[in-house]
GROMACS .gro file of C-alpha atoms in nm:
model
  319
    1MET     CA    1  13.147 -14.432   3.048
    2ALA     CA    2  12.954 -14.107   3.004
    3SER     CA    3  13.167 -13.802   2.932
    4SER     CA    4  13.102 -13.477   3.114
    5SER     CA    5  12.914 -13.216   2.916
    6PRO     CA    6  13.084 -12.888   2.809
    7SER     CA    7  12.836 -12.690   3.018
    8SER     CA    8  12.926 -12.876   3.339
    9SER     CA    9  13.300 -12.834   3.283
   10SER     CA   10  13.261 -12.463   3.209
   11SER     CA   11  13.050 -12.411   3.524
   12SER     CA   12  13.313 -12.595   3.727
   13SER     CA   13  13.592 -12.375   3.594
   14SER     CA   14  13.388 -12.059   3.653
   15SER     CA   15  13.321 -12.162   4.014
   16ASN     CA   16  13.694 -12.220   4.067
   17ASN     CA   17  13.791 -11.878   3.927
   18PRO     CA   18  13.664 -11.673   4.226
   19ALA     CA   19  13.841 -11.906   4.469
   20ILE     CA   20  14.166 -11.877   4.272
   21PHE     CA   21  14.127 -11.498   4.258
   22VAL     CA   22  14.070 -11.467   4.634
   23ALA     CA   23  14.359 -11.705   4.708
   24SER     CA   24  14.585 -11.495   4.484
   25LEU     CA   25  14.476 -11.179   4.667
   26ILE     CA   26  14.553 -11.335   5.005
   27ILE     CA   27  14.898 -11.449   4.887
   28LEU     CA   28  14.970 -11.100   4.751
   29TRP     CA   29  14.842 -10.943   5.076
   30TYR     CA   30  15.069 -11.168   5.285
   31SER     CA   31  15.366 -11.107   5.055
   32SER     CA   32  15.320 -10.728   5.059
   33ASN     CA   33  15.274 -10.698   5.437
   34ILE     CA   34  15.554 -10.935   5.530
   35GLY     CA   35  15.777 -10.802   5.252
   36VAL     CA   36  15.750 -10.437   5.359
   37LEU     CA   37  15.805 -10.537   5.722
   38LEU     CA   38  16.122 -10.735   5.645
   39LEU     CA   39  16.254 -10.470   5.405
   40ASN     CA   40  16.194 -10.201   5.668
   41LYS     CA   41  16.396 -10.405   5.916
   42PHE     CA   42  16.671 -10.469   5.661
   43LEU     CA   43  16.701 -10.104   5.556
   44LEU     CA   44  16.676  -9.953   5.904
   45SER     CA   45  16.877 -10.206   6.102
   46ASN     CA   46  17.104 -10.402   5.869
   47TYR     CA   47  17.165 -10.179   5.568
   48GLY     CA   48  17.267  -9.858   5.742
   49PHE     CA   49  16.969  -9.650   5.629
   50LYS     CA   50  16.883  -9.509   5.973
   51PHE     CA   51  16.609  -9.264   5.878
   52PRO     CA   52  16.265  -9.399   5.974
   53ILE     CA   53  16.086  -9.066   5.921
   54PHE     CA   54  16.226  -9.025   5.569
   55LEU     CA   55  16.146  -9.391   5.494
   56THR     CA   56  15.786  -9.334   5.603
   57MET     CA   57  15.774  -9.026   5.377
   58CYS     CA   58  15.884  -9.244   5.084
   59HIS     CA   59  15.602  -9.487   5.167
   60MET     CA   60  15.344  -9.208   5.180
   61SER     CA   61  15.474  -9.057   4.853
   62ALA     CA   62  15.430  -9.392   4.680
   63CYS     CA   63  15.083  -9.430   4.831
   64ALA     CA   64  14.983  -9.085   4.704
   65ILE     CA   65  15.105  -9.152   4.348
   66TYR     CA   66  14.976  -9.511   4.322
   67SER     CA   67  14.641  -9.420   4.480
   68TYR     CA   68  14.587  -9.144   4.225
   69PHE     CA   69  14.656  -9.373   3.929
   70SER     CA   70  14.458  -9.664   4.077
   71ILE     CA   71  14.145  -9.458   4.139
   72VAL     CA   72  14.153  -9.193   3.864
   73PHE     CA   73  14.290  -9.400   3.574
   74PHE     CA   74  14.232  -9.768   3.659
   75LYS     CA   75  13.897  -9.710   3.834
   76ILE     CA   76  13.961  -9.968   4.107
   77VAL     CA   77  13.705  -9.780   4.314
   78PRO     CA   78  13.493  -9.473   4.229
   79LEU     CA   79  13.652  -9.140   4.317
   80GLN     CA   80  13.491  -8.989   4.626
   81ALA     CA   81  13.528  -8.613   4.662
   82VAL     CA   82  13.604  -8.424   4.982
   83LYS     CA   83  13.286  -8.221   5.032
   84SER     CA   84  13.379  -7.967   5.296
   85ARG     CA   85  13.666  -7.800   5.480
   86PRO     CA   86  13.570  -7.969   5.812
   87GLN     CA   87  13.588  -8.308   5.640
   88LEU     CA   88  13.934  -8.224   5.505
   89LEU     CA   89  14.041  -8.120   5.856
   90LYS     CA   90  13.923  -8.456   5.989
   91ILE     CA   91  14.118  -8.639   5.719
   92ALA     CA   92  14.428  -8.432   5.804
   93THR     CA   93  14.391  -8.526   6.172
   94LEU     CA   94  14.371  -8.894   6.080
   95SER     CA   95  14.674  -8.853   5.854
   96ILE     CA   96  14.889  -8.710   6.135
   97VAL     CA   97  14.788  -8.991   6.373
   98PHE     CA   98  14.856  -9.247   6.100
   99CYS     CA   99  15.200  -9.093   6.038
  100GLY     CA  100  15.278  -9.125   6.407
  101SER     CA  101  15.189  -9.493   6.409
  102VAL     CA  102  15.398  -9.575   6.100
  103VAL     CA  103  15.700  -9.370   6.211
  104GLY     CA  104  15.687  -9.524   6.558
  105GLY     CA  105  15.673  -9.872   6.409
  106ASN     CA  106  15.967  -9.801   6.179
  107ILE     CA  107  16.174  -9.655   6.464
  108SER     CA  108  16.107  -9.965   6.675
  109LEU     CA  109  16.242 -10.186   6.395
  110ARG     CA  110  16.582 -10.021   6.437
  111TYR     CA  111  16.607 -10.162   6.789
  112LEU     CA  112  16.378 -10.466   6.807
  113PRO     CA  113  16.363 -10.790   6.609
  114VAL     CA  114  16.062 -10.836   6.381
  115SER     CA  115  15.936 -11.125   6.594
  116PHE     CA  116  15.905 -10.912   6.908
  117ASN     CA  117  15.771 -10.616   6.706
  118GLN     CA  118  15.489 -10.839   6.583
  119ALA     CA  119  15.420 -10.969   6.934
  120VAL     CA  120  15.369 -10.614   7.061
  121GLY     CA  121  15.169 -10.520   6.752
  122ALA     CA  122  14.927 -10.805   6.822
  123THR     CA  123  14.797 -10.607   7.122
  124THR     CA  124  14.618 -10.362   6.888
  125PRO     CA  125  14.270 -10.498   6.987
  126PHE     CA  126  14.346 -10.415   7.352
  127PHE     CA  127  14.421 -10.050   7.274
  128THR     CA  128  14.125 -10.033   7.035
  129ALA     CA  129  13.891 -10.152   7.310
  130VAL     CA  130  14.039  -9.902   7.559
  131PHE     CA  131  14.011  -9.604   7.321
  132ALA     CA  132  13.661  -9.708   7.210
  133TYR     CA  133  13.550  -9.706   7.574
  134LEU     CA  134  13.724  -9.378   7.663
  135MET     CA  135  13.617  -9.188   7.352
  136THR     CA  136  13.273  -9.330   7.272
  137PHE     CA  137  13.178  -9.498   7.603
  138LYS     CA  138  13.117  -9.812   7.399
  139ARG     CA  139  13.108 -10.116   7.627
  140GLU     CA  140  13.163 -10.476   7.530
  141ALA     CA  141  13.045 -10.787   7.711
  142TRP     CA  142  13.254 -10.882   8.017
  143LEU     CA  143  13.371 -11.199   7.842
  144THR     CA  144  13.509 -10.987   7.557
  145TYR     CA  145  13.719 -10.782   7.799
  146THR     CA  146  13.829 -11.100   7.979
  147ALA     CA  147  13.971 -11.229   7.650
  148LEU     CA  148  14.205 -10.927   7.643
  149ILE     CA  149  14.384 -11.040   7.961
  150PRO     CA  150  14.598 -11.304   7.783
  151VAL     CA  151  14.669 -11.051   7.505
  152VAL     CA  152  14.848 -10.819   7.749
  153THR     CA  153  14.986 -11.098   7.968
  154GLY     CA  154  15.144 -11.263   7.664
  155VAL     CA  155  15.336 -10.948   7.571
  156ILE     CA  156  15.457 -10.907   7.931
  157ILE     CA  157  15.585 -11.266   7.926
  158ALA     CA  158  15.740 -11.219   7.580
  159SER     CA  159  15.914 -10.900   7.698
  160GLY     CA  160  16.073 -11.084   7.989
  161GLY     CA  161  16.191 -11.361   7.759
  162GLU     CA  162  16.318 -11.141   7.474
  163PRO     CA  163  16.701 -11.159   7.448
  164SER     CA  164  16.714 -10.847   7.225
  165PHE     CA  165  16.482 -10.635   7.439
  166HIS     CA  166  16.544 -10.260   7.402
  167LEU     CA  167  16.347 -10.020   7.621
  168TYR     CA  168  16.333  -9.729   7.374
  169GLY     CA  169  16.238  -9.960   7.088
  170PHE     CA  170  15.969 -10.118   7.308
  171ILE     CA  171  15.825  -9.775   7.399
  172MET     CA  172  15.813  -9.673   7.032
  173CYS     CA  173  15.651 -10.004   6.936
  174ILE     CA  174  15.384  -9.970   7.207
  175SER     CA  175  15.326  -9.608   7.102
  176ALA     CA  176  15.287  -9.710   6.737
  177THR     CA  177  15.041  -9.984   6.832
  178ALA     CA  178  14.837  -9.745   7.046
  179ALA     CA  179  14.839  -9.481   6.769
  180ARG     CA  180  14.718  -9.739   6.517
  181ALA     CA  181  14.429  -9.831   6.745
  182PHE     CA  182  14.356  -9.464   6.817
  183LYS     CA  183  14.338  -9.391   6.443
  184THR     CA  184  14.085  -9.674   6.396
  185VAL     CA  185  13.854  -9.540   6.668
  186LEU     CA  186  13.906  -9.179   6.560
  187GLN     CA  187  13.820  -9.267   6.201
  188GLY     CA  188  13.492  -9.420   6.316
  189ILE     CA  189  13.408  -9.101   6.506
  190LEU     CA  190  13.520  -8.838   6.254
  191LEU     CA  191  13.387  -9.006   5.940
  192SER     CA  192  13.075  -9.164   6.091
  193SER     CA  193  12.811  -8.980   5.888
  194GLU     CA  194  12.707  -9.130   5.553
  195ALA     CA  195  12.789  -8.803   5.376
  196GLU     CA  196  13.152  -8.810   5.498
  197LYS     CA  197  13.230  -9.181   5.479
  198LEU     CA  198  13.520  -9.272   5.252
  199ASN     CA  199  13.636  -9.619   5.158
  200SER     CA  200  13.990  -9.703   5.264
  201MET     CA  201  14.141  -9.643   4.919
  202ASN     CA  202  13.993  -9.292   4.883
  203LEU     CA  203  14.093  -9.215   5.241
  204LEU     CA  204  14.449  -9.321   5.159
  205LEU     CA  205  14.439  -9.100   4.846
  206TYR     CA  206  14.369  -8.790   5.057
  207MET     CA  207  14.574  -8.885   5.364
  208SER     CA  208  14.898  -8.962   5.179
  209PRO     CA  209  14.981  -8.613   5.040
  210ILE     CA  210  14.900  -8.458   5.378
  211ALA     CA  211  15.133  -8.710   5.542
  212VAL     CA  212  15.414  -8.622   5.298
  213LEU     CA  213  15.373  -8.250   5.374
  214ALA     CA  214  15.394  -8.324   5.747
  215LEU     CA  215  15.684  -8.571   5.724
  216LEU     CA  216  15.912  -8.368   5.492
  217PRO     CA  217  15.994  -8.088   5.741
  218ALA     CA  218  16.005  -8.346   6.024
  219ALA     CA  219  16.266  -8.551   5.833
  220ILE     CA  220  16.475  -8.242   5.749
  221ILE     CA  221  16.473  -8.116   6.110
  222MET     CA  222  16.491  -8.445   6.303
  223GLU     CA  223  16.709  -8.636   6.054
  224PRO     CA  224  16.965  -8.374   5.939
  225GLY     CA  225  17.166  -8.470   5.635
  226VAL     CA  226  16.919  -8.737   5.527
  227ILE     CA  227  16.910  -8.620   5.162
  228ASP     CA  228  17.290  -8.614   5.123
  229TYR     CA  229  17.330  -8.945   5.307
  230THR     CA  230  17.065  -9.112   5.090
  231LEU     CA  231  17.226  -8.985   4.770
  232ASN     CA  232  17.571  -9.103   4.885
  233LEU     CA  233  17.433  -9.441   4.989
  234GLY     CA  234  17.265  -9.468   4.649
  235THR     CA  235  17.596  -9.416   4.469
  236GLU     CA  236  17.785  -9.661   4.693
  237HIS     CA  237  17.524  -9.939   4.678
  238LYS     CA  238  17.373  -9.995   4.335
  239PHE     CA  239  17.068 -10.174   4.478
  240MET     CA  240  16.980  -9.892   4.720
  241TRP     CA  241  16.729  -9.718   4.491
  242LEU     CA  242  16.577 -10.049   4.386
  243LEU     CA  243  16.528 -10.151   4.750
  244LEU     CA  244  16.374  -9.813   4.837
  245PHE     CA  245  16.141  -9.829   4.535
  246LEU     CA  246  16.042 -10.189   4.607
  247ASN     CA  247  15.987 -10.110   4.974
  248SER     CA  248  15.764  -9.811   4.896
  249THR     CA  249  15.569 -10.005   4.633
  250MET     CA  250  15.506 -10.285   4.880
  251ALA     CA  251  15.378 -10.030   5.132
  252TYR     CA  252  15.106  -9.929   4.887
  253SER     CA  253  15.040 -10.287   4.780
  254ALA     CA  254  14.980 -10.380   5.146
  255ASN     CA  255  14.706 -10.114   5.167
  256LEU     CA  256  14.552 -10.205   4.830
  257THR     CA  257  14.543 -10.580   4.892
  258ASN     CA  258  14.408 -10.527   5.245
  259PHE     CA  259  14.115 -10.336   5.089
  260LEU     CA  260  14.059 -10.602   4.820
  261VAL     CA  261  14.077 -10.895   5.065
  262THR     CA  262  13.829 -10.715   5.291
  263LYS     CA  263  13.600 -10.659   4.994
  264HIS     CA  264  13.608 -11.019   4.869
  265THR     CA  265  13.601 -11.202   5.206
  266SER     CA  266  13.425 -11.161   5.538
  267ALA     CA  267  13.543 -10.959   5.837
  268LEU     CA  268  13.592 -11.281   6.035
  269THR     CA  269  13.806 -11.431   5.758
  270LEU     CA  270  14.017 -11.115   5.750
  271GLN     CA  271  14.071 -11.129   6.126
  272VAL     CA  272  14.178 -11.495   6.118
  273LEU     CA  273  14.409 -11.432   5.823
  274GLY     CA  274  14.554 -11.129   5.999
  275ASN     CA  275  14.642 -11.331   6.309
  276ALA     CA  276  14.803 -11.601   6.096
  277LYS     CA  277  14.995 -11.337   5.898
  278GLY     CA  278  15.167 -11.213   6.212
  279ALA     CA  279  15.278 -11.566   6.300
  280VAL     CA  280  15.409 -11.624   5.946
  281ALA     CA  281  15.603 -11.296   5.960
  282VAL     CA  282  15.761 -11.400   6.291
  283VAL     CA  283  15.877 -11.738   6.155
  284ILE     CA  284  16.016 -11.591   5.831
  285SER     CA  285  16.198 -11.309   6.015
  286ILE     CA  286  16.364 -11.554   6.253
  287PHE     CA  287  16.495 -11.759   5.960
  288ILE     CA  288  16.620 -11.451   5.771
  289PHE     CA  289  16.767 -11.237   6.049
  290ARG     CA  290  16.863 -11.524   6.282
  291ASN     CA  291  16.759 -11.325   6.588
  292PRO     CA  292  16.771 -11.537   6.906
  293VAL     CA  293  16.438 -11.650   7.052
  294THR     CA  294  16.356 -11.823   7.377
  295PHE     CA  295  16.084 -12.064   7.481
  296VAL     CA  296  15.944 -11.796   7.714
  297GLY     CA  297  15.926 -11.545   7.429
  298ILE     CA  298  15.750 -11.793   7.197
  299ALA     CA  299  15.507 -11.888   7.475
  300GLY     CA  300  15.426 -11.521   7.540
  301TYR     CA  301  15.363 -11.447   7.174
  302THR     CA  302  15.148 -11.759   7.139
  303MET     CA  303  14.940 -11.651   7.439
  304THR     CA  304  14.891 -11.306   7.285
  305VAL     CA  305  14.776 -11.450   6.950
  306LEU     CA  306  14.537 -11.692   7.120
  307GLY     CA  307  14.402 -11.402   7.325
  308VAL     CA  308  14.341 -11.200   7.008
  309VAL     CA  309  14.160 -11.497   6.852
  310GLY     CA  310  13.947 -11.535   7.166
  311TYR     CA  311  13.872 -11.163   7.172
  312GLY     CA  312  13.758 -11.168   6.811
  313GLU     CA  313  13.533 -11.468   6.872
  314ALA     CA  314  13.383 -11.318   7.188
  315LYS     CA  315  13.319 -10.987   7.012
  316ARG     CA  316  13.149 -11.166   6.723
  317ARG     CA  317  12.922 -11.366   6.953
  318PHE     CA  318  12.817 -11.076   7.174
  319ARG     CA  319  12.781 -10.818   6.897
   0.00000   0.00000   0.00000
């Protein structure tokens, strides 16, 4: 029997390395996104840390510090400079909108289970399409808009079948989803010229400190006593600081791995993986938090996810 040559075995191992690297990135991306979501829920709803604005500020502080080291010292991506005051103003505008989406999402987790939060969050393509039409007059094919009908219908069905439905939490979740979509469209408008375009990691580097400056006075005014309460909670529970550090680190890791997965895969792959990620987060959260679910709620969420998949496929075909 002929043995395989060293050159063939080395080429086989080298061809496997990129696949292993991409698979590792996807696993880390899933772990970071789902981990920060579950830790947010645990801290805000189960642990007694009822300060979503301050928690978001911790996330943005970590993103600012980690982004600086990742870009300036580790050279993950080249540093892109802000070239003008108008460009900085545009970045600041995006930062404020981004803060609103994250804070709204964190507030909703105080009142809603992760499963329902993810169901509402899956309607992001609907709001993106609406804002794209209103702000840029960009029209899609009629079949693309038709695919959005089950996206919205699914959430309506899921809302009716959600045992833990909370109106204020639902409003905040919808607001956060709309703000996230608005930021995506706004980013395409404000940073559309080649001279002003920033990759997502450099954009995060400049957005994060602005977000911290905006969130700090908001936390002090709207969440009075947050500093004293956090310090007291940290002395009572020895794992408090570890959880807060881990949660903030995961928030940055979610952004970093999202950028790397986008870079090393296709846009279609990212969309499919994103839809699956939401479903995985729902299943894991149900097992961990034991929140009650109904057949109607599951059916509604499934319809929404299938609608998002159909929307993505229709958009790809009619691009």
